[in-house]
XYZ file of C-alpha atoms in Angstrom:
62
model
C 0.188 -0.053 -0.061
C 1.333 3.436 -0.840
C 1.483 6.298 1.785
C -1.558 8.494 1.034
C 0.404 11.934 2.255
C -2.395 14.164 -0.040
C -6.349 14.970 0.593
C -9.320 16.385 -1.025
C -12.147 18.139 -0.124
C -15.555 18.000 -2.437
C -19.332 19.489 -1.727
C -21.613 17.334 -3.260
C -25.544 16.776 -2.768
C -26.276 15.157 0.478
C -28.407 11.779 -0.959
C -25.803 11.392 -3.439
C -23.254 11.020 -0.779
C -25.619 8.741 1.114
C -26.415 6.383 -2.311
C -22.690 6.507 -2.611
C -21.616 5.459 0.173
C -24.459 3.000 0.840
C -23.235 1.120 -2.608
C -20.229 1.457 -1.074
C -20.838 -0.627 2.588
C -23.005 -2.994 -0.179
C -20.190 -4.320 -2.075
C -17.522 -3.988 1.802
C -15.900 -1.491 -0.018
C -14.760 1.983 1.865
C -16.060 5.281 -0.975
C -12.214 6.255 0.164
C -11.131 3.285 -2.042
C -13.746 3.398 -4.801
C -13.450 7.414 -5.392
C -9.321 6.457 -5.988
C -10.307 3.562 -8.359
C -12.739 5.800 -9.909
C -9.607 8.519 -10.658
C -6.993 6.324 -11.137
C -9.019 4.702 -14.784
C -10.590 8.477 -15.394
C -6.914 9.884 -14.900
C -5.548 6.458 -17.284
C -8.778 6.577 -20.021
C -7.082 10.563 -20.094
C -3.388 10.295 -21.304
C -4.692 6.709 -23.257
C -6.848 9.237 -25.230
C -3.933 12.129 -25.545
C -1.707 8.891 -27.095
C -4.499 7.813 -29.514
C -4.622 11.740 -30.472
C -1.049 11.352 -31.578
C -1.216 7.706 -32.407
C -2.811 8.732 -35.984
C -1.270 11.378 -36.818
C 0.971 10.377 -39.434
C 1.403 12.819 -42.598
C 1.979 11.831 -45.890
C 4.175 13.483 -47.312
C 4.050 14.971 -51.008
């Protein structure tokens, strides 16, 4: 496990938070772990998306 040395505070609607926490509990997971997984997946998708932009950009020479 890595050391977590940075925090993030967000504000969400009470109903959304309660539904999220309940969904996490139903899967026997901590909400913070699920949020970290979402963040990792999102950033990896964004990084891959940027790589895809350049992968197909080979120009034909005249």
